[in-house]
CSV table of C-alpha atoms in Angstrom, one decimal:
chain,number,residue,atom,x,y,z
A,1,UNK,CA,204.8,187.3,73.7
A,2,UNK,CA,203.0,184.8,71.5
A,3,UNK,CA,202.9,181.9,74.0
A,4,UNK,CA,200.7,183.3,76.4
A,5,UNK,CA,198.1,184.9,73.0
A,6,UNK,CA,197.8,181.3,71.8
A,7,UNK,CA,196.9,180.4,75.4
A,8,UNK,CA,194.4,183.0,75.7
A,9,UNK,CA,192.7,181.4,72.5
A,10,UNK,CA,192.5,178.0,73.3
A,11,UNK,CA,191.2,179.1,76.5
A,12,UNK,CA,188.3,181.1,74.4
A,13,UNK,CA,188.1,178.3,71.6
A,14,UNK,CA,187.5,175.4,74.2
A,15,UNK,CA,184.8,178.1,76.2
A,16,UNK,CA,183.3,178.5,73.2
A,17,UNK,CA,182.8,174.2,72.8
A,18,UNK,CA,181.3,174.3,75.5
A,19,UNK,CA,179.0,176.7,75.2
A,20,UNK,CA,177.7,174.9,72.0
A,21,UNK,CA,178.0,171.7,73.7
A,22,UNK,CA,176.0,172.9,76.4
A,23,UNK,CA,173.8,174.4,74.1
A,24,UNK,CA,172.9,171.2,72.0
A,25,UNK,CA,172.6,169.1,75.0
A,26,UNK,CA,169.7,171.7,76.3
A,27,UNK,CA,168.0,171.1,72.9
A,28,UNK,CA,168.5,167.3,73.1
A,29,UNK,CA,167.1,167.4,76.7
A,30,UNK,CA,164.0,169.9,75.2
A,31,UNK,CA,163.6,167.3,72.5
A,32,UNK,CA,163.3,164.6,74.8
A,33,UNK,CA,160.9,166.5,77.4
A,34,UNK,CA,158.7,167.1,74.9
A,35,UNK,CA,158.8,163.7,73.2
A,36,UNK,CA,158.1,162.2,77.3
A,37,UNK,CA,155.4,164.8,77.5
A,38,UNK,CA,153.6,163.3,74.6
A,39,UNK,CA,154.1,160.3,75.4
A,40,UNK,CA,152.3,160.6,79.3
A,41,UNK,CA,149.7,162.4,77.4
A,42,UNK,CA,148.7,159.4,75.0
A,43,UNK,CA,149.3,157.1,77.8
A,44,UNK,CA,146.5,159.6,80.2
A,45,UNK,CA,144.1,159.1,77.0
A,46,UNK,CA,144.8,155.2,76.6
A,47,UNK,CA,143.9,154.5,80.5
A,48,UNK,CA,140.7,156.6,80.5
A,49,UNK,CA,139.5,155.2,77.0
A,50,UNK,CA,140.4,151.5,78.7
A,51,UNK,CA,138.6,153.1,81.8
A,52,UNK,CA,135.5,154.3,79.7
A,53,UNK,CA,135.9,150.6,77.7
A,54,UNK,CA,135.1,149.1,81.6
A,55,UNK,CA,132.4,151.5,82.2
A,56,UNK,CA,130.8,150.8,79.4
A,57,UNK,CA,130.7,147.0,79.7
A,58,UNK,CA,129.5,147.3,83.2
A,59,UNK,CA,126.5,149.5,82.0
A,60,UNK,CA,125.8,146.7,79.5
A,61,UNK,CA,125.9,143.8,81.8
A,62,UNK,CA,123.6,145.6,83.8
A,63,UNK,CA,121.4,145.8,81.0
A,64,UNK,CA,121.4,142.8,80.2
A,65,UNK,CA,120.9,141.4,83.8
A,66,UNK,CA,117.5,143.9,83.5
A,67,UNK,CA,116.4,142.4,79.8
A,68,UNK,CA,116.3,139.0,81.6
A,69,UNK,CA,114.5,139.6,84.5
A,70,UNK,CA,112.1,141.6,82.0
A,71,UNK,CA,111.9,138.1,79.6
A,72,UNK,CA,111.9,135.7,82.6
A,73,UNK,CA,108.6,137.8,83.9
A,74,UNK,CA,107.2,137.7,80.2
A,75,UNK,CA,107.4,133.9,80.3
A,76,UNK,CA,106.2,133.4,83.5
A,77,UNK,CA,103.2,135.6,82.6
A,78,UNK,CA,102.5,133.8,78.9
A,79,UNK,CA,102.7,130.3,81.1
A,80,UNK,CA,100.0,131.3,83.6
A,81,UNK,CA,97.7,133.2,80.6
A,82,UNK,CA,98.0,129.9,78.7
A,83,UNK,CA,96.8,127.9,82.1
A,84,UNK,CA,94.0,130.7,81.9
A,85,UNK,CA,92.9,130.0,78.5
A,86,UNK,CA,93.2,126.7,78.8
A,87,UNK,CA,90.4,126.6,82.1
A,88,UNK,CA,88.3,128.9,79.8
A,89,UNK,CA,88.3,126.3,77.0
A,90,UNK,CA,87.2,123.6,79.5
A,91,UNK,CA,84.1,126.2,81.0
């Protein structure tokens, strides 16, 4: 009668593995979810701070584009005043 005990245990010892191997292999896969989670997340936060980065350098070369038509009409307007004052030196 003992054979078929001893079979009855292995049969519960080897359920039993794998019910703890199934068990560490869902924490393994939680682990790893959660580590691929955070990883999408700082990637999400990298592109729109790169995105942001773009905007902002377009909003500044705009600027820029506006200061120099604003100093190229200063010039133009100090070169013609100084032609003025110049005809009101010879009157």
């Amino acid at each position: 009668g003992s054979g078929r005990g001893w079979g009855k245990m292995a049969a519960g010892g080897a359920a039993d593995a794998q019910a703890r191997f199934g068990h560490s292999v869902k924490g393994l896969l939680t682990e790893k979810v959660t580590s691929c989670g955070t990883d999408v997340i700082a990637l999400t936060k990298q592109v729109l701070k790169g995105s942001r980065s773009a905007e902002l350098l377009g909003q500044a070369a705009r600027n820029m584009v506006m200061q120099e038509d604003a100093i190229l009409h200063s010039e133009d307007s100090l070169r013609k005043m100084a032609i003025i004052t110049t005809h009101l030196q010879y009157q």
